[in-house]
Coordinates of C-alpha atoms and ligand atoms in Angstrom, one line a residue:
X1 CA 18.7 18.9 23.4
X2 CA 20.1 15.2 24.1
X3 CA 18.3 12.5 24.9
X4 CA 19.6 9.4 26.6
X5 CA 18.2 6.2 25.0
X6 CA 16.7 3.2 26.8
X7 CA 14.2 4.9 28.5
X8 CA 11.7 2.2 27.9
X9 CA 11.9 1.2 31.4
X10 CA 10.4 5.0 32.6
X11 CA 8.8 5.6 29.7
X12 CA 5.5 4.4 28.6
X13 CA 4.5 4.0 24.3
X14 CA 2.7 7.1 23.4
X15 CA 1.6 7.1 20.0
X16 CA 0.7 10.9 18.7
X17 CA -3.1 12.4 19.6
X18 CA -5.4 10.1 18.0
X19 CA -8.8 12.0 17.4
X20 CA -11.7 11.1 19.1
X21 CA -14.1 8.3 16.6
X22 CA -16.9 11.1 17.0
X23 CA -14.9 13.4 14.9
X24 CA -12.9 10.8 12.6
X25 CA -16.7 9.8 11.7
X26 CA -17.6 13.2 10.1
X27 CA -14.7 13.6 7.7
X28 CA -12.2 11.6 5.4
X29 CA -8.7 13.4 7.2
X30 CA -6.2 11.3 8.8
X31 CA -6.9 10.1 12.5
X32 CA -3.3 10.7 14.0
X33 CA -1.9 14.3 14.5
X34 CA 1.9 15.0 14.1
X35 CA 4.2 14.5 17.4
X36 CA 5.2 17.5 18.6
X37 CA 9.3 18.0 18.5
X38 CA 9.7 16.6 22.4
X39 CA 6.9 14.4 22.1
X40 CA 9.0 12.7 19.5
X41 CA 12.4 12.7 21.0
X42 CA 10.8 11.3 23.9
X43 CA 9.4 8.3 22.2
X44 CA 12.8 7.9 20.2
X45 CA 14.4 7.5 23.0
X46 CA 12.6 4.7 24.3
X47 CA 14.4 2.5 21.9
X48 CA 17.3 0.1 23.5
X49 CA 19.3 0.3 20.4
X50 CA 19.9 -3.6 20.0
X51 CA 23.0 -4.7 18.6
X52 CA 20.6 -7.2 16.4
X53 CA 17.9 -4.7 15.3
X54 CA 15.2 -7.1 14.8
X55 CA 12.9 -4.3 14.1
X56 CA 15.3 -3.9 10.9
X57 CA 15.2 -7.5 9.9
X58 CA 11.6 -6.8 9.9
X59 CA 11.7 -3.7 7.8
X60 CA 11.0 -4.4 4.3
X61 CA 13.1 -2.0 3.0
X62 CA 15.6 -2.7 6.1
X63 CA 15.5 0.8 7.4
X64 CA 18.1 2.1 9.8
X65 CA 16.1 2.4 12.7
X66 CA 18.0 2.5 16.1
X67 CA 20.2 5.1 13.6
X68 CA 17.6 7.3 12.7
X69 CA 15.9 6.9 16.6
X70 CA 18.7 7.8 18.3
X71 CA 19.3 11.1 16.1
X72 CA 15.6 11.9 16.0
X73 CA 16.4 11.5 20.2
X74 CA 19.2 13.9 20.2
X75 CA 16.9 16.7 18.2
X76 CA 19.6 15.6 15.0
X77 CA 16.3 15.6 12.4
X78 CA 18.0 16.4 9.3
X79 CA 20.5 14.1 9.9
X80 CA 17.9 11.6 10.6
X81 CA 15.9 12.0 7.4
X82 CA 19.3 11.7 5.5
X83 CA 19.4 8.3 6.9
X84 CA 15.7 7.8 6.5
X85 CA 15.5 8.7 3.1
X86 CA 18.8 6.9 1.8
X87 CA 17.0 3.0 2.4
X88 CA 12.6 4.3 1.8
X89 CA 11.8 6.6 -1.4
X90 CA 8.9 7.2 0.4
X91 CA 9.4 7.3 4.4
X92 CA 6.4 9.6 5.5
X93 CA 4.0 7.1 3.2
X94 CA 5.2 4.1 5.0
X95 CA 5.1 5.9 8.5
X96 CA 0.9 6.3 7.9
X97 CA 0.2 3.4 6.4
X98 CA 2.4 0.5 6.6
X99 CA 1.3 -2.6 9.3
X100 CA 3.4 -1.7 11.7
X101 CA 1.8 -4.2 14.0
X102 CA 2.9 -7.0 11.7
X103 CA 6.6 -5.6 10.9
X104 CA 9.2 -3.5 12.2
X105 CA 7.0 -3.0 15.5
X106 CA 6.0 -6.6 16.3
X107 CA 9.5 -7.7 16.0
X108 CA 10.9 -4.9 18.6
X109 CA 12.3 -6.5 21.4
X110 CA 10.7 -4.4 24.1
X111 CA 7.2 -5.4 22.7
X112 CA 6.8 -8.2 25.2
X113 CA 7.1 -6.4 28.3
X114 CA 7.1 -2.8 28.0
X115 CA 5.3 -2.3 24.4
X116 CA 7.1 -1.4 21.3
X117 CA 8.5 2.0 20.2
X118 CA 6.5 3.7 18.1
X119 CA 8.7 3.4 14.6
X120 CA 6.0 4.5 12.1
X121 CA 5.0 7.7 13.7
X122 CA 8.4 8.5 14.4
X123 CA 9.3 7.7 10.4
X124 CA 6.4 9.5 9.6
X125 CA 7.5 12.3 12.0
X126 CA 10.9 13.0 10.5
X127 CA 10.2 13.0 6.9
X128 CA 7.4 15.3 7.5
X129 CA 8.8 17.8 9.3
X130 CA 11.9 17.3 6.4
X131 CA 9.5 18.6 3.9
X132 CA 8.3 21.3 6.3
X133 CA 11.6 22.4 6.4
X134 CA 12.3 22.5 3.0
X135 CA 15.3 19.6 2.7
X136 CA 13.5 17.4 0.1
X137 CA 14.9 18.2 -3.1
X138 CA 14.3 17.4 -6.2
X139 CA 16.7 14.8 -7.9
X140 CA 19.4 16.3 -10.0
X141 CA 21.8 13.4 -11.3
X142 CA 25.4 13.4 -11.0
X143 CA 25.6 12.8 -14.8
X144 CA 22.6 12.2 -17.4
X145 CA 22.6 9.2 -19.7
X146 CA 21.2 8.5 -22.8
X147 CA 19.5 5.4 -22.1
X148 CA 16.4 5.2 -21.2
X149 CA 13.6 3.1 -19.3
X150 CA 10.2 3.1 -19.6
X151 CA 8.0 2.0 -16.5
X152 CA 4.4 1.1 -16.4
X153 CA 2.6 1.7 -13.7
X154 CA 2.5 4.8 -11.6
X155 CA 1.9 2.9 -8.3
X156 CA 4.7 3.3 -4.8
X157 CA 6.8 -0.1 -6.8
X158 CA 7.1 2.1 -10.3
X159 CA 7.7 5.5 -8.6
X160 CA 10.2 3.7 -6.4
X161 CA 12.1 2.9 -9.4
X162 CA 11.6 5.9 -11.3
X163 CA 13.0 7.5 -8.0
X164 CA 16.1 5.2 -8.6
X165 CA 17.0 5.3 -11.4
X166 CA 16.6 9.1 -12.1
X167 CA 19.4 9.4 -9.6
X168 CA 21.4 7.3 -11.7
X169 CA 20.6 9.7 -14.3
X170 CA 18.6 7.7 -17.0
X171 CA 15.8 9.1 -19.0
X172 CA 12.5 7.4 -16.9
X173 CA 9.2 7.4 -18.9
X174 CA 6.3 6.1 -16.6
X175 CA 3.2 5.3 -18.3
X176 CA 0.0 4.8 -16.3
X177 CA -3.8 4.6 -17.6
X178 CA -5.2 6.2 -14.8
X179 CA -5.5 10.3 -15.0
X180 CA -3.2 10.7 -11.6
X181 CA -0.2 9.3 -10.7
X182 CA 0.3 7.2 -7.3
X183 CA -1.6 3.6 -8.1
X184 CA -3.9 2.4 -4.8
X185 CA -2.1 5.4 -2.8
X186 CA -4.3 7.2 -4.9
X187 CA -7.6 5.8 -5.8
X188 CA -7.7 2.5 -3.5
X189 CA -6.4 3.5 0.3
X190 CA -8.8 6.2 1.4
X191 CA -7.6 9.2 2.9
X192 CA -8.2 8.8 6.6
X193 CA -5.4 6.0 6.2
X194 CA -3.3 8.7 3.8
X195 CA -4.2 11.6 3.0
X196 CA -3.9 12.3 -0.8
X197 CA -1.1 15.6 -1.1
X198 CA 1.3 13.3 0.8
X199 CA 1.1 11.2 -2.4
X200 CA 0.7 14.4 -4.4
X201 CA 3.4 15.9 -3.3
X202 CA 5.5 13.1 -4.3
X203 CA 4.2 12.9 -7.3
X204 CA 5.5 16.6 -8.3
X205 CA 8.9 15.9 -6.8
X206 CA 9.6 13.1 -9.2
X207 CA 8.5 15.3 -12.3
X208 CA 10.3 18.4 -10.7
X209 CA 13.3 15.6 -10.9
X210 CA 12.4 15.0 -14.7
X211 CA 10.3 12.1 -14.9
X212 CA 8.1 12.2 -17.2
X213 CA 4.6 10.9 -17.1
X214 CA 2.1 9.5 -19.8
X215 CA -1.3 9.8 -18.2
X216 CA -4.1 8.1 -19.4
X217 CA -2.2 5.5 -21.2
X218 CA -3.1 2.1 -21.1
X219 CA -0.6 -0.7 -22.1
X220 CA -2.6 -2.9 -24.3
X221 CA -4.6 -0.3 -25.7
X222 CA -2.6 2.6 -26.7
X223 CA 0.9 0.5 -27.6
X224 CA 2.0 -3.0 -27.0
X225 CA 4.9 -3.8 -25.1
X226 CA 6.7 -4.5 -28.4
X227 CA 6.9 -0.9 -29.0
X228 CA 7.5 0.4 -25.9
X229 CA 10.9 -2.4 -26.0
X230 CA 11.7 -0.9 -29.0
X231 CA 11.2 3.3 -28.0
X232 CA 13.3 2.0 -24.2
X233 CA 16.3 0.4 -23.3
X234 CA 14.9 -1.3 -20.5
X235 CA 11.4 -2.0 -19.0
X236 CA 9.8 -2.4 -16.1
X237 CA 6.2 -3.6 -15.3
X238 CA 4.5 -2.5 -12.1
X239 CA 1.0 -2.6 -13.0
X240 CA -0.6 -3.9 -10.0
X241 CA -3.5 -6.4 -9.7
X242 CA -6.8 -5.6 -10.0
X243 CA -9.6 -8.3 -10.9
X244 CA -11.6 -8.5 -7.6
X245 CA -12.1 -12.4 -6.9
X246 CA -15.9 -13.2 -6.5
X247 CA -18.3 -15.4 -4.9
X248 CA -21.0 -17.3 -6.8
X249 CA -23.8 -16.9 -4.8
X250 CA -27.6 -17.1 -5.1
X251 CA -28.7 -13.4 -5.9
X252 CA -25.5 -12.4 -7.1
X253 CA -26.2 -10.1 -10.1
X254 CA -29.1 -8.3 -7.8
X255 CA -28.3 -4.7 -7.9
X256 CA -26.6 -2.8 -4.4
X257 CA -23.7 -5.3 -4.5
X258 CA -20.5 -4.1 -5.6
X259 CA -16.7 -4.4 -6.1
X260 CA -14.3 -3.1 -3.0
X261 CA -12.3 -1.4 -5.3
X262 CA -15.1 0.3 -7.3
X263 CA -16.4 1.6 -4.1
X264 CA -13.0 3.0 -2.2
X265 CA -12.4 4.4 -6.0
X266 CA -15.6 6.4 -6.2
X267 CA -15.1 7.8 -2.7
X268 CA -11.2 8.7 -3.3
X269 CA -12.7 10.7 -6.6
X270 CA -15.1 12.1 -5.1
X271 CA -12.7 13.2 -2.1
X272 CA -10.5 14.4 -5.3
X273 CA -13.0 16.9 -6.6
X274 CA -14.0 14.8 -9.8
X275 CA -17.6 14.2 -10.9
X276 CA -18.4 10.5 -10.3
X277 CA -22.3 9.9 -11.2
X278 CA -22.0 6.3 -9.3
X279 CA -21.6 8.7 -6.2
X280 CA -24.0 11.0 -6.7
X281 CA -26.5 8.6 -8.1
X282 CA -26.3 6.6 -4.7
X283 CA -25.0 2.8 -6.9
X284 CA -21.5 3.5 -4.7
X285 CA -22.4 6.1 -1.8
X286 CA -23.3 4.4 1.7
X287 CA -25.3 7.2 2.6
X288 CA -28.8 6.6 4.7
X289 CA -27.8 2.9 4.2
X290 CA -27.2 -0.6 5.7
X291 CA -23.9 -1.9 4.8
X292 CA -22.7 -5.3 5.0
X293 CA -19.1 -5.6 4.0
X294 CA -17.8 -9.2 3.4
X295 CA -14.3 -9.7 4.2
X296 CA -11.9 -9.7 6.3
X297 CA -8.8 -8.3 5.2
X298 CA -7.4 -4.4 4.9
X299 CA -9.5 -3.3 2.0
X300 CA -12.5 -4.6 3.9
X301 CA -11.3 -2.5 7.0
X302 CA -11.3 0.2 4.3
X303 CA -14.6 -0.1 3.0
X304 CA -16.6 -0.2 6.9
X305 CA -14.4 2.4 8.1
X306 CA -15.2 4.7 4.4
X307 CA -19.2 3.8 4.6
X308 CA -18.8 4.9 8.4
X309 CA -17.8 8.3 7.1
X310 CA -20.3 8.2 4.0
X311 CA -23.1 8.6 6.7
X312 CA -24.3 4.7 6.1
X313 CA -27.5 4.3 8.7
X314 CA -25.4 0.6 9.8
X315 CA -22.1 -0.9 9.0
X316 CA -21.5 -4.7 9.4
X317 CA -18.5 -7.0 8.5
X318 CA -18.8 -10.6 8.1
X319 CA -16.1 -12.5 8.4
X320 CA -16.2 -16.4 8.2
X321 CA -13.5 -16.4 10.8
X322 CA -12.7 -15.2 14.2
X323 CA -11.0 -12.3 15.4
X324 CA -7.7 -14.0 16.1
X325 CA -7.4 -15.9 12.6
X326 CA -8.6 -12.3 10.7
X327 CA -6.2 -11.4 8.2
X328 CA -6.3 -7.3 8.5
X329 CA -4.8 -5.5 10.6
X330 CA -5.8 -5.9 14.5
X331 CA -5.0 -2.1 15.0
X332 CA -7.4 -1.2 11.9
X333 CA -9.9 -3.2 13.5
X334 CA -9.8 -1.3 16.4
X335 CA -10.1 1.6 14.7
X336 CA -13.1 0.5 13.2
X337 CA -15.2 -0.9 16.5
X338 CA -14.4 2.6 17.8
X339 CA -16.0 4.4 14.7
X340 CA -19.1 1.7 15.2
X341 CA -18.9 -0.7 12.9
X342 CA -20.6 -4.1 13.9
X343 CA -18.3 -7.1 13.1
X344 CA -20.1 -10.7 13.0
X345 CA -17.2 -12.9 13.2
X346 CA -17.9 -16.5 12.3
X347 CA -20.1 -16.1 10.0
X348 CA -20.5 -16.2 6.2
X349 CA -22.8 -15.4 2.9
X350 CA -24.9 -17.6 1.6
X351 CA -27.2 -15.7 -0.4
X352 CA -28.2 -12.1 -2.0
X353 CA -32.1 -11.8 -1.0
X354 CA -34.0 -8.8 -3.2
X355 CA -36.3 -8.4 -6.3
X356 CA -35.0 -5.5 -7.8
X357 CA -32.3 -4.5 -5.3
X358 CA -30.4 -6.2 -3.2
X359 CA -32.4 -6.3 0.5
X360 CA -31.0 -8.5 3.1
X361 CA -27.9 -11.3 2.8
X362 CA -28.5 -14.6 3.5
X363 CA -25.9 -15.5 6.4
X364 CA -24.9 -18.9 8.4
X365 CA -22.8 -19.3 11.2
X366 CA -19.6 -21.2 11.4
X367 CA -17.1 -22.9 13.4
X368 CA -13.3 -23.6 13.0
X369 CA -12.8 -27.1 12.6
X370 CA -9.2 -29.6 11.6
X371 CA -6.1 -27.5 10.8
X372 CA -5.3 -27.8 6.8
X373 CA -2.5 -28.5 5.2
X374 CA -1.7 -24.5 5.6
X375 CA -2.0 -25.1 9.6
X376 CA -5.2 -23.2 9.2
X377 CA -8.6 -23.9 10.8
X378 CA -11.1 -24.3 8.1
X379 CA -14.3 -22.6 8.7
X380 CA -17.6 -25.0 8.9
X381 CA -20.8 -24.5 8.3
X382 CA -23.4 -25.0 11.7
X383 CA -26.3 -26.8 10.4
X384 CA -30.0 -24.7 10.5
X385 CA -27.9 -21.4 11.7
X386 CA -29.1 -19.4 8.4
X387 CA -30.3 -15.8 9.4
X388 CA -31.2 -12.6 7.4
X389 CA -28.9 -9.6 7.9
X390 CA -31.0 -6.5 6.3
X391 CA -28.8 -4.9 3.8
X392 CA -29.1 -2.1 1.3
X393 CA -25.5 -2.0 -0.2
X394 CA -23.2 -5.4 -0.1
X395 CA -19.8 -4.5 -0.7
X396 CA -17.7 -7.6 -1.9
X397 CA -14.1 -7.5 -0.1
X398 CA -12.6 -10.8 -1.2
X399 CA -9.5 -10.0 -2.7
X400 CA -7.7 -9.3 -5.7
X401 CA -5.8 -11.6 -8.8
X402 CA -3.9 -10.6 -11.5
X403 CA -5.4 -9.6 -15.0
X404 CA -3.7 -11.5 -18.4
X405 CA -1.1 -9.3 -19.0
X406 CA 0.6 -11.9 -21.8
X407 CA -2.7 -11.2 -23.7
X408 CA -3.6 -7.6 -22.7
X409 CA 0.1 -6.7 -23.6
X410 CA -0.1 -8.7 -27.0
X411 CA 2.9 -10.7 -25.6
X412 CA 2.4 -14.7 -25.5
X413 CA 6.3 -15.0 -24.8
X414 CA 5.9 -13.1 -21.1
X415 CA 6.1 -16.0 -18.7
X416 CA 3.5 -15.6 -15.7
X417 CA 2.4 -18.3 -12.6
X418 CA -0.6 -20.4 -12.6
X419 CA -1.9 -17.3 -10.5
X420 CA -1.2 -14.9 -13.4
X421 CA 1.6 -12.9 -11.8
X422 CA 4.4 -12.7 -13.7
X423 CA 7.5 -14.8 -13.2
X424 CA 10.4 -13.2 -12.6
X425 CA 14.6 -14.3 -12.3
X426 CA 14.7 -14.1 -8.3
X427 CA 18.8 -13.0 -8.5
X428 CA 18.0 -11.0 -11.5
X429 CA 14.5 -9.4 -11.7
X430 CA 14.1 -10.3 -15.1
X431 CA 11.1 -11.5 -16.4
X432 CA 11.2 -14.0 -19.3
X433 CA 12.2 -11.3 -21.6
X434 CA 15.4 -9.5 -22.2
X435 CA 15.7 -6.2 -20.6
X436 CA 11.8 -6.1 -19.2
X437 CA 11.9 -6.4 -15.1
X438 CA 8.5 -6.5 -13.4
X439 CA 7.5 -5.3 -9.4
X440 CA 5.6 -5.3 -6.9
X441 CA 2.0 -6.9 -6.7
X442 CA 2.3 -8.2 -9.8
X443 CA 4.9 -10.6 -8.9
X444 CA 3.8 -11.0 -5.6
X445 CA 0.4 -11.1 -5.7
X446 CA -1.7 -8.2 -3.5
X447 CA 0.8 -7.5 -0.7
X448 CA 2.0 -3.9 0.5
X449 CA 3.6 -0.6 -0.5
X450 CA 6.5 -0.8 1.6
X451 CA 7.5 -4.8 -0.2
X452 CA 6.2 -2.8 -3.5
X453 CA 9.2 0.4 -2.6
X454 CA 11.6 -2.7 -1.8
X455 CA 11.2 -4.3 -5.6
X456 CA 11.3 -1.4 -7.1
X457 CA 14.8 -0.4 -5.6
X458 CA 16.2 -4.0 -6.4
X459 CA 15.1 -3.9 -9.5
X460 CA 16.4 -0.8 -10.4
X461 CA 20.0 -2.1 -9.6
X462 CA 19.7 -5.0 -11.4
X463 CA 18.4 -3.1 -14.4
X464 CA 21.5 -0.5 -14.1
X465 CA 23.6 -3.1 -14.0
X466 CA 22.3 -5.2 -16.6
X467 CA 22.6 -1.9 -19.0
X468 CA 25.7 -0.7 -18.1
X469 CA 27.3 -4.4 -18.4
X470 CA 25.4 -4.0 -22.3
X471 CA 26.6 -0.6 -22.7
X472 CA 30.7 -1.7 -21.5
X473 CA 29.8 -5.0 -24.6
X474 CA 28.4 -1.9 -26.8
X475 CA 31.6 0.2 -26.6
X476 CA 33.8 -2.7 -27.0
X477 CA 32.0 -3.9 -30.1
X478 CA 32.1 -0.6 -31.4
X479 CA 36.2 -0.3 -30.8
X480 CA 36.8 -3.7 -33.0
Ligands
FAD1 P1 -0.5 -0.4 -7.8 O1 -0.4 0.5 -6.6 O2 -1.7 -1.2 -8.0 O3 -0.2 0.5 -9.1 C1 -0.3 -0.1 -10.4 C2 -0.5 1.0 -11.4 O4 -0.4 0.4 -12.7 C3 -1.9 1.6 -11.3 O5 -1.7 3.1 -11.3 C4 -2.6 1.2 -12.6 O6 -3.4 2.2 -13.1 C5 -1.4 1.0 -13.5 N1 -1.7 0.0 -14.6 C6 -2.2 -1.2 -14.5 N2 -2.3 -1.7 -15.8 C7 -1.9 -0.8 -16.7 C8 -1.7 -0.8 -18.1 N3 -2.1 -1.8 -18.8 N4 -1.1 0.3 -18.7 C9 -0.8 1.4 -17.9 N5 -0.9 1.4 -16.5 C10 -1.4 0.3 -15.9 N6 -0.7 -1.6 1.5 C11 -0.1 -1.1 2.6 O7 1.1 -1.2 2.8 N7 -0.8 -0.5 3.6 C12 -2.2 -0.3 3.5 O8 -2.8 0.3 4.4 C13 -2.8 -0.8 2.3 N8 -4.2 -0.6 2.2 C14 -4.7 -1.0 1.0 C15 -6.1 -0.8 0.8 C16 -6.7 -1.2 -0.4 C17 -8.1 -0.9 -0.6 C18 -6.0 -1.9 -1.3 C19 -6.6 -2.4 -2.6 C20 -4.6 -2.1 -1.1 C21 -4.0 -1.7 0.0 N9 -2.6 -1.9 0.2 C22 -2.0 -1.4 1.4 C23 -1.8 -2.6 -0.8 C24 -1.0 -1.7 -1.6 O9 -1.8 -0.6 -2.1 C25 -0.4 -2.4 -2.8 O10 0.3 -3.5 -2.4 C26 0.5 -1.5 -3.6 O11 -0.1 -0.3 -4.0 C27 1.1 -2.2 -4.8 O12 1.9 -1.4 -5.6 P2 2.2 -1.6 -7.1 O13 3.1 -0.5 -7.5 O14 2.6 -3.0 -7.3 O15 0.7 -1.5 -7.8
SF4_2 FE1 8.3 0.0 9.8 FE2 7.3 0.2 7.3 FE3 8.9 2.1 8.3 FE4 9.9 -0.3 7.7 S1 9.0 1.1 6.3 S2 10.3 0.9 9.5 S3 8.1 -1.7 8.3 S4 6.9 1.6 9.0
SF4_3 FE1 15.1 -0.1 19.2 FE2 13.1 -2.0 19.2 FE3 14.7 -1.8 17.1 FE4 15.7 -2.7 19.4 S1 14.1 -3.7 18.1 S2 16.7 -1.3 18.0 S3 14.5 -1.5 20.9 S4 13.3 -0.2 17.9

């Protein structure tokens, strides 16, 4: 089969069967099917392979796209998953869930007239058919060294390094305090967005490569990053961030108002098959109740779109913007007016009404006045708009910031931002501490898995390079 490319100009954008929002609402499986084999080739093809890929510049991880299109166009698949796989640890993972809208696809150059080609379906496409096939292996390394790095954090930027430098052939310890290993791929994102064996899966490929894990373990509590320096030649911190920001409001501490993360956690465990009394109890299960979600970014998205599927009696987001100025995802949005949820742009809290439980929220409505210094409108109150919104479970979607690691880790000397995120070397990785690199969200603040795959494969480098360069010093001291 061979495919001529540029067919943008015949071709329309298909994007693989979606399933109708009647069925999406009645379970927690993802809501795209697979491409079939032409269906794929097909929308490959479509792409005009640009001698300036802007959909590459784009790319986190600066995938080889019009490379990997133009084989997936000419039915070359295991070709293309070589050149997948050799820039993205985790190419099916960013396929599902990455913002396509906001990266590699919104920079494609046929966008404006003709619609972009689909890139994340067609990523997604290839690597899963790859492990269909059987051609992902487990890491064996070329040579094994003695040195060896300990990793904290079990999220896509630690398992991104682990991936790394295994195949250098180090001796990668991860250490995570949750029970399972995969960070918010596991218990945040729910499992319409990603289903949970694709991170499984995963998961057993890195130990089938010899990482070894240390469930359970919390940094802080079970050993301080002292002794983990001392038991590791190098470091790396990837621990996420995970202190939900908060609005003081009237009514506040009223029970039925909870924590986004709390409430996506419960319903990933429960998906999982573990006993969670919060569930089962009804403190964080939208069943039979009316939801008002307050946010307006992806975990919000997450949180209508999971009490959709929970069998909540009405689902409303308030946002204190508009549409155009929300900072989710448009195409999640979408996603979730289709499954019926009710968003209320322009409009924000004022107030948690309720005696013993939480039974309506106080709203207002707003308007978007002068530009700040971000080039933002700021949202204003309208005078005498107040209104009651009947509610029965708020669910608080404002964002996360980083916990104290210095003190939780018993280690004044790590430097961190006024933000908490820890400070890193920007041409090194290094934190403020010999041989301990951080990644991901905790440098960055809450961002994505695909910038969090990208740390962890810089850092990685640096680290190798920073311990072979001490190993070369080693060997030399040794011979004088
Ligand atoms: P995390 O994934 O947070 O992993 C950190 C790990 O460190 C966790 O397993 C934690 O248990 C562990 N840890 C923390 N402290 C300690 C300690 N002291 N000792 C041991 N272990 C510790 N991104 C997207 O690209 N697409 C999406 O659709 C998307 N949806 C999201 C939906 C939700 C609800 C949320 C909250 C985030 C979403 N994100 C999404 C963002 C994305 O999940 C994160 O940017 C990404 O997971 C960050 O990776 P990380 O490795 O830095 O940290
Ligand atoms: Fe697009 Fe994400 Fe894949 Fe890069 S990793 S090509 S941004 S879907
Ligand atoms: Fe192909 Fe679009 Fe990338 Fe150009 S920008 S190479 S058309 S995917």
């Amino acid at each position: 089969m061979s495919q001529k490319m540029l067919k943008f100009v015949t071709l329309e954008k298909q994007m693989p069967t979606k399933r109708s929002a009647d069925s999406r609402r009645e379970d927690f499986n993802e809501i795209y099917g697979e491409f079939v084999t032409e269906g794929a080739a097909e929308q490959a093809a479509r792409c005009s392979q640009c001698g300036i890929p802007y959909c590459q510049i784009h790319c986190p991880v600066q995938n080889n796209i019009p490379d990997w299109l133009m084989l997936t166009a000419n039915g070359r698949l295991e070709e293309a998953y070589e050149v997948s796989q050799s820039t993205n640890n985790f190419p099916e993972i960013c396929g599902r869930i990455c913002p396509q809208d906001r990266l590699c696809e919104g920079a494609c150059v046929i966008e404006k007239g003709f619609e972009s080609v689909t890139i994340g379906a067609v990523e997604k496409y290839i690597t899963d058919t790859a492990w269909e096939k059987g051609w992902v292996k487990p890491t064996v390394p070329v040579r094994e060294l003695d040195q060896s790095i300990g990793i904290i954090g079990a999220g896509p930027g630690g398992l991104a390094a682990a991936d790394e430098l295994r195949k250098k052939g180090y001796q990668v310890h991860v250490y995570d305090r949750y029970d399972r290993i995969g960070g918010l791929m596991i218990y945040g994102i729910p499992s319409f967005k990603l289903e949970k064996e694709v991170v499984e899966r995963r998961a057993q490929l890195l130990r089938d490569s010899g990482v070894t894990f240390h469930l359970n373990f919390e940094v802080g509590r079970d050993a301080t990053l002292t002794e983990l320096r001392q038991k590791h030649d190098g470091i790396i911190i990837a621990t996420g961030v995970y202190k939900s920001r908060d609005i003081a409001l009237a009514g506040s501490d009223t029970a039925g108002i909870v924590p986004a993360l709390d409430f996506l956690t419960a319903s990933n465990r429960k998906g999982l098959g573990d006993n969670v009394p919060e569930f089962e109890d009804g403190t964080l299960n939208a069943a039979g109740k009316n939801v008002v979600v307050i946010g307006g970014g992806d975990t919000a998205m997450d949180c209508v779109r999971t009490a959709v599927r929970q069998g909540a009696t009405s689902v409303k987001c308030l946002y204190r913007r508009d549409r155009k100025n929300m900072p989710g995802s448009l195409r999640e949005v979408g996603n979730a007016e289709e499954e019926g949820v009710d968003f209320v742009w322009l409009s924000a809290p004022k107030a948690f009404l309720g005696d013993d439980k939480v039974t309506a929220v106080k709203a207002v409505n707003m308007h978007l006045g002068i530009a700040d210094s971000t080039g933002r409108q700021v949202p204003v109150e309208i005078e005498g708009s107040d209104h009651d919104i009947p509610c029965d479970l708020a669910i608080k979607a404002l964002g996360f910031d980083a916990e104290d690691i210095p003190k939780l880790f018993g280690e004044p000397g790590l430097e961190v931002s006024r933000w908490g995120t820890i400070l890193v070397n920007f041409a090194t990785g290094m934190t403020s501490l010999e041989g301990v690199y951080a990644v991901g969200d905790i440098v960055r603040g809450a961002s994505l898995v695909v910038w969090a795959i990208r740390d962890g494969r810089d850092v990685s480098q640096a680290l190798h390079t920073f311990l072979t360069n001490k190993r070369a010093a080693d060997d030399v001291a040794q011979a004088s």
